[in-house]
Short mmCIF file of C-alpha atoms in Angstrom, two decimals:
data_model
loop_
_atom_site.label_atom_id
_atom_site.label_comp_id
_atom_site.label_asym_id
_atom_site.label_seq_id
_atom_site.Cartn_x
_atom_site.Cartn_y
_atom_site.Cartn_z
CA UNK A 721 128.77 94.95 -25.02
CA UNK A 722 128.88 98.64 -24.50
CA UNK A 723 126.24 100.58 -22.56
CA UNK A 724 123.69 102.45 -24.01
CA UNK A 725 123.36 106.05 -23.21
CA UNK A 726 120.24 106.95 -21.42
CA UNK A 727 118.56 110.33 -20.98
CA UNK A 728 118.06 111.25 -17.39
CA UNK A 729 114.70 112.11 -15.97
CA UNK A 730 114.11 116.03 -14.73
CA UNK A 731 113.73 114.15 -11.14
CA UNK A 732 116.87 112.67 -11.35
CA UNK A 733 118.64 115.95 -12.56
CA UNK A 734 116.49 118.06 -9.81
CA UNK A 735 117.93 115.69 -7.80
CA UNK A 736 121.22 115.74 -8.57
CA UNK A 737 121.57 119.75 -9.52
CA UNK A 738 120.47 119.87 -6.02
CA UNK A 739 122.88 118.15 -4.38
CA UNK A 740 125.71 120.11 -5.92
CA UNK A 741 123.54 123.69 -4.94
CA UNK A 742 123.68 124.02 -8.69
CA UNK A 743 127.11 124.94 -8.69
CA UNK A 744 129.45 123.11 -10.59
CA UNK A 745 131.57 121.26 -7.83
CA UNK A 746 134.79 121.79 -9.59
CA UNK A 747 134.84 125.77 -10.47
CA UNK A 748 131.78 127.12 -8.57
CA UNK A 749 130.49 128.21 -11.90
CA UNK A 750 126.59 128.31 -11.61
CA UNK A 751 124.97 125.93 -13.99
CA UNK A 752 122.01 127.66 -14.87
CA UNK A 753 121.96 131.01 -16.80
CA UNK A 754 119.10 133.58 -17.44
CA UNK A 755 117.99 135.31 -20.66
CA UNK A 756 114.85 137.06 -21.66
CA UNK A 757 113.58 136.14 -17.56
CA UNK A 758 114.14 132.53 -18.17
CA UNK A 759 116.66 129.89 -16.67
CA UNK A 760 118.40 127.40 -18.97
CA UNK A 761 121.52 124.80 -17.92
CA UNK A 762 125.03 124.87 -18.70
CA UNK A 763 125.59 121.69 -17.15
CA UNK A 764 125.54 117.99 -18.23
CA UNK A 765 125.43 115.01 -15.78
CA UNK A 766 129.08 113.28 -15.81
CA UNK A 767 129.47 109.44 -14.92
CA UNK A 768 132.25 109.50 -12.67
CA UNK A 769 133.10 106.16 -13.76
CA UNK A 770 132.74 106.33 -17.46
CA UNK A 771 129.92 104.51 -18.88
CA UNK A 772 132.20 102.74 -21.35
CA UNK A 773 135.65 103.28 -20.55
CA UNK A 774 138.31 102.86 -23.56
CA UNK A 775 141.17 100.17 -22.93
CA UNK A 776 143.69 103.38 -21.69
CA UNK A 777 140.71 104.13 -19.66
CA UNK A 778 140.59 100.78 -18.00
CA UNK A 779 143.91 100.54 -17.41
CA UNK A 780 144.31 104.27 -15.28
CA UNK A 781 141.07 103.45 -13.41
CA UNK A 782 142.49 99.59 -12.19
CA UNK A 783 141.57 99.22 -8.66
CA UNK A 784 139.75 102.60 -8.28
CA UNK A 785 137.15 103.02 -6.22
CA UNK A 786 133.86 102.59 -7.42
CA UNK A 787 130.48 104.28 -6.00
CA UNK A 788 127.88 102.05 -7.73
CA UNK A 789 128.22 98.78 -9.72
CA UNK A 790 125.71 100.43 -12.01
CA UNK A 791 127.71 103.12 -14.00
CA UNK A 792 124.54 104.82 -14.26
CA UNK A 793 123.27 105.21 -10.63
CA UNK A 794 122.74 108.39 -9.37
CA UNK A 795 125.96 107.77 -7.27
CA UNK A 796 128.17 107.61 -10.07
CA UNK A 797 126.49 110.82 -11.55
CA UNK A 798 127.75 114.58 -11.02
CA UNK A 799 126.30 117.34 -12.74
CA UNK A 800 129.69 119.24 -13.94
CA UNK A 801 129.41 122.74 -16.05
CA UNK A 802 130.53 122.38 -19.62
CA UNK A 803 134.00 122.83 -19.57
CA UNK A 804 134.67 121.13 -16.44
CA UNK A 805 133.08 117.88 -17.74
CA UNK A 806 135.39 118.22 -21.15
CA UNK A 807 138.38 118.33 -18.99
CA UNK A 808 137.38 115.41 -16.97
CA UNK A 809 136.96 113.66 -19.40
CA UNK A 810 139.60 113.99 -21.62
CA UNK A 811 142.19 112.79 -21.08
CA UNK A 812 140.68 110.73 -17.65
CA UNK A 813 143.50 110.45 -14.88
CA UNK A 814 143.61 108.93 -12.05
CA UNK A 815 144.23 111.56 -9.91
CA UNK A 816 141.22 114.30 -10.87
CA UNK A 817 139.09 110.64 -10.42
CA UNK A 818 140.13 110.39 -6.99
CA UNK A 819 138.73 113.95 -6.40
CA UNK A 820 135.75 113.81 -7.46
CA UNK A 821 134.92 110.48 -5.96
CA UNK A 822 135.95 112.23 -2.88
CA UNK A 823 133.37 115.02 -3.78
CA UNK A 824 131.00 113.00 -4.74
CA UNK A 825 131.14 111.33 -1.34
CA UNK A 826 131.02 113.83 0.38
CA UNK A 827 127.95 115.10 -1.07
CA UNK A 828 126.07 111.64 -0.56
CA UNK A 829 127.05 112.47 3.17
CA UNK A 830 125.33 115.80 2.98
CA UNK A 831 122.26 114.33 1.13
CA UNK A 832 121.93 111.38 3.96
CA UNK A 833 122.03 113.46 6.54
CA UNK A 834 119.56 116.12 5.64
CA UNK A 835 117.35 112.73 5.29
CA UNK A 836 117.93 112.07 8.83
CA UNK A 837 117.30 115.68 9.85
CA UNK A 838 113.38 115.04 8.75
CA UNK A 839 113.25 111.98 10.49
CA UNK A 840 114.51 113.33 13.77
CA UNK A 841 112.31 116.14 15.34
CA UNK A 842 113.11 118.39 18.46
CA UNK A 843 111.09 120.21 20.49
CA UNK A 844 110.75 123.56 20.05
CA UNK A 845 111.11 124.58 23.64
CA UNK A 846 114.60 124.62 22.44
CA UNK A 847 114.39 128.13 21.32
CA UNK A 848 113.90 129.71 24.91
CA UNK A 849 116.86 128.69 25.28
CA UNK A 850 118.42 129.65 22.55
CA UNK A 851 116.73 133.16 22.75
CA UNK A 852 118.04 133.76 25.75
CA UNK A 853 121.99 132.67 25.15
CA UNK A 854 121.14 135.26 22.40
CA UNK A 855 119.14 137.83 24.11
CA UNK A 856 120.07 137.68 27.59
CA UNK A 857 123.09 139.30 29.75
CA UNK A 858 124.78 136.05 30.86
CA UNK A 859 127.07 136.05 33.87
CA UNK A 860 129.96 134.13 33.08
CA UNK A 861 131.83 134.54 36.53
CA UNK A 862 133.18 130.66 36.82
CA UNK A 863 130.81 128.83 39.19
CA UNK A 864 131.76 125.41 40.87
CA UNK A 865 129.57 122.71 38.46
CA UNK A 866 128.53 118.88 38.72
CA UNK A 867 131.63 117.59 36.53
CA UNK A 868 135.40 118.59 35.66
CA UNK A 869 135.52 119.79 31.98
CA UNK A 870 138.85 117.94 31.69
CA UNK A 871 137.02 115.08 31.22
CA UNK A 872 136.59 115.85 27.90
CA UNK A 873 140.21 115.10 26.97
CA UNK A 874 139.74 111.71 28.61
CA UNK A 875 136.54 111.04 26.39
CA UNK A 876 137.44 112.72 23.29
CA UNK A 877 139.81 110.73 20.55
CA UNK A 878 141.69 112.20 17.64
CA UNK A 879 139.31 112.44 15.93
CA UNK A 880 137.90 115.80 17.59
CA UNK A 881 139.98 118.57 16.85
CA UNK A 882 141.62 120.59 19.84
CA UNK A 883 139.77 123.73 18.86
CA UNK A 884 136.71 121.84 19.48
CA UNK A 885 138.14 120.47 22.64
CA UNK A 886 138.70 123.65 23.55
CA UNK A 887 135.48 125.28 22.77
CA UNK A 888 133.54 122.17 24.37
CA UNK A 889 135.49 122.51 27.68
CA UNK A 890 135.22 126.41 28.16
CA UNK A 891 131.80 126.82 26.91
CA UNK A 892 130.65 123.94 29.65
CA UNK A 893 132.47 125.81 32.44
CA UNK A 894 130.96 129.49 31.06
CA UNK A 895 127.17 128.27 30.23
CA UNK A 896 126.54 125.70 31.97
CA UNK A 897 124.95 126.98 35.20
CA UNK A 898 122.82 129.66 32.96
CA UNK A 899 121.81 126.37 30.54
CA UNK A 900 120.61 124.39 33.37
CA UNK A 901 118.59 127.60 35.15
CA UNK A 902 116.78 127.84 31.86
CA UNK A 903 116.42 124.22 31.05
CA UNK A 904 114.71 123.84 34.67
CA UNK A 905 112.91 127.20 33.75
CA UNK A 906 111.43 125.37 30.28
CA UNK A 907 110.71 122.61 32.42
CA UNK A 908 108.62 124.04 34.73
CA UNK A 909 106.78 125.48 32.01
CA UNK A 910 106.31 121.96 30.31
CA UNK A 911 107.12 119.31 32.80
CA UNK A 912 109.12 116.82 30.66
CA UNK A 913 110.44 119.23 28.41
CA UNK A 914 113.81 119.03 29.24
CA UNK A 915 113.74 115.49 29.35
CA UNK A 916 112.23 115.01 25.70
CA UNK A 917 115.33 117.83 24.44
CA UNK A 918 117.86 115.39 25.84
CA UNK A 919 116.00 112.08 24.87
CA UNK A 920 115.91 113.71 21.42
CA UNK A 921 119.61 114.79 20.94
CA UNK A 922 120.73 111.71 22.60
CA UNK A 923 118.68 109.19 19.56
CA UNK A 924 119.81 111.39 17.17
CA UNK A 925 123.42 110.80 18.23
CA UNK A 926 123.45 107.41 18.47
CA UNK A 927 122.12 107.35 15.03
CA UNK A 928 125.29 109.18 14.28
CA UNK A 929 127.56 107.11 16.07
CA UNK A 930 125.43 104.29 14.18
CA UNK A 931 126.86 105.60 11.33
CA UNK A 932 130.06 107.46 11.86
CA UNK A 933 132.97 107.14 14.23
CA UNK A 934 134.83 110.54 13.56
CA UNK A 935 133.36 112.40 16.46
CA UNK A 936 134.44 115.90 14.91
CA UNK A 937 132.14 114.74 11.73
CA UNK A 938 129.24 114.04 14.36
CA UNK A 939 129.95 117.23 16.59
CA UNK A 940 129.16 119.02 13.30
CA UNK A 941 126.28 117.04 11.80
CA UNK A 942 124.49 117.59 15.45
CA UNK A 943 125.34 121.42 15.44
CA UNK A 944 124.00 121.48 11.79
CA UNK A 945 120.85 119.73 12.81
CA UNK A 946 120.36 121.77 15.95
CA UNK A 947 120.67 124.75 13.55
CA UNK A 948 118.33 123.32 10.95
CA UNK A 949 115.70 122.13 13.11
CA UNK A 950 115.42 125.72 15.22
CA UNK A 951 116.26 127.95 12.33
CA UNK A 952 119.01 129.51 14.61
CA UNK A 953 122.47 131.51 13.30
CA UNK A 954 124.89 128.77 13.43
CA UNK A 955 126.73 131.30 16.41
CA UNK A 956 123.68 130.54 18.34
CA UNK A 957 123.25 127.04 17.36
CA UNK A 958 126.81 126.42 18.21
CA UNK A 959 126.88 127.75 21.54
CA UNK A 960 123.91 126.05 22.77
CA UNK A 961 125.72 122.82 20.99
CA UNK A 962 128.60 123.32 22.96
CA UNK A 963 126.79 122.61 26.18
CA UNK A 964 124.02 119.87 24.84
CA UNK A 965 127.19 117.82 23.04
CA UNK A 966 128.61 117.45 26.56
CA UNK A 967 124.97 116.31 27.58
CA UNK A 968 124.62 113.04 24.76
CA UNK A 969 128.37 112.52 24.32
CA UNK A 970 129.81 112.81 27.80
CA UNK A 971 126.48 111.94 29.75
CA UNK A 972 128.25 109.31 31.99
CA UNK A 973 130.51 112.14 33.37
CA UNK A 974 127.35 113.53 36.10
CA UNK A 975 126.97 110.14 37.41
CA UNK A 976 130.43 109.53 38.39
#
């Protein structure tokens, strides 16, 4: 029995049109257009899978992954302009299915974790510091610290990248002394400040780790959410990152 084409609530296609930054994820062609000072689409909400795929159809798509048992869920929707959606459609290979699965995965990522970026707060005492990596004339003569930075290749899997390696390692021997003046400066301000900061971006990277084992995915989704939460250029964002990733992911290192 073949499905029955429904029409799609504006929620759902906020929703979706959204999650693609209303552009079409296979051009970058916008999907709305303006005339007379109003906005009108140019899109149309794709199933992925198709909603009744013809016998050829069937037989290209065996085995292929599938987002949602329900063809459709808003997981096996993608709003696609126009033209894209034509060629997508027809004729249907295997290959351009692959790719937007993949795209379509990767924006159910995206939308997941900007759920977990409202549930997870941080204190704003975090932009003191932040200011001042910004602000401030930082002395970056190499003082002796707590921990070896080489460390980091004994914690670190593939999975992080050796730019990131690098990065980590040199911005823990360059910032870390200034870091911990001004985290001990916050914390005299607000006694248990600094504590709260690291409680904070510790839980929210076990909830990463809950969810994801790449550790270059979760050294990104923490920078992002640093960034988000303090409204910070991802340049400052990143450098205080550099410093606080050693902090959750490498904690054990101080105690040894």
């Amino acid at each position: 029995m073949a499905n029955k084409r429904k029409s799609f609530s504006e929620n759902t296609n906020i929703a979706l049109f959204n999650q693609v930054n209303g552009i079409c994820p296979l051009c970058d062609t916008p999907l709305l257009y303006e005339k007379n000072g109003s906005k009108y689409k140019k899109y149309e909400l794709a199933h992925i899978y198709p909603l009744n795929p013809k016998p050829e159809e069937t037989i290209v798509l065996k085995g292929v992954e599938q987002l949602s048992t329900n063809v459709d869920d808003d997981d096996n929707l993608i709003p696609l302009c126009k033209i894209c959606h034509g060629k997508f459609d027809k004729p249907r290979t295997r290959d351009e299915y692959n790719n937007l699965v993949a795209i379509k995965k990767g924006l159910i990522a995206k939308t997941k974790q900007h759920e977990i970026w409202h549930q997870y707060q941080i204190e704003q005492d975090i932009n003191k510091i932040i200011s001042s990596l910004y602000d401030e004339n930082i002395n970056l003569d190499v003082e002796e610290i707590e921990y070896d930075p080489k460390q980091v290749d004994r914690k670190a899997d593939k999975s992080l990248t050796n730019l990131t390696k690098r990065r980590i390692k040199s911005n823990i021997t360059e910032y870390y002394p200034f870091v911990k003046n001004k985290l001990s400066y916050v914390e005299h301000e607000n006694p248990g400040a600094s504590d709260i900061i690291s409680l904070q971006i510790k839980e929210f990277y076990l909830k990463q780790k809950q969810k994801e084992s790449n550790q270059q995915i979760i050294y990104k989704n923490i920078v992002s959410w640093i960034q988000k939460q303090t409204n910070s250029p991802s340049e400052e964002a990143i450098s205080l990152l550099h410093f606080l990733f050693k902090i959750v992911r490498y904690s054990d290192v101080t105690t040894k």
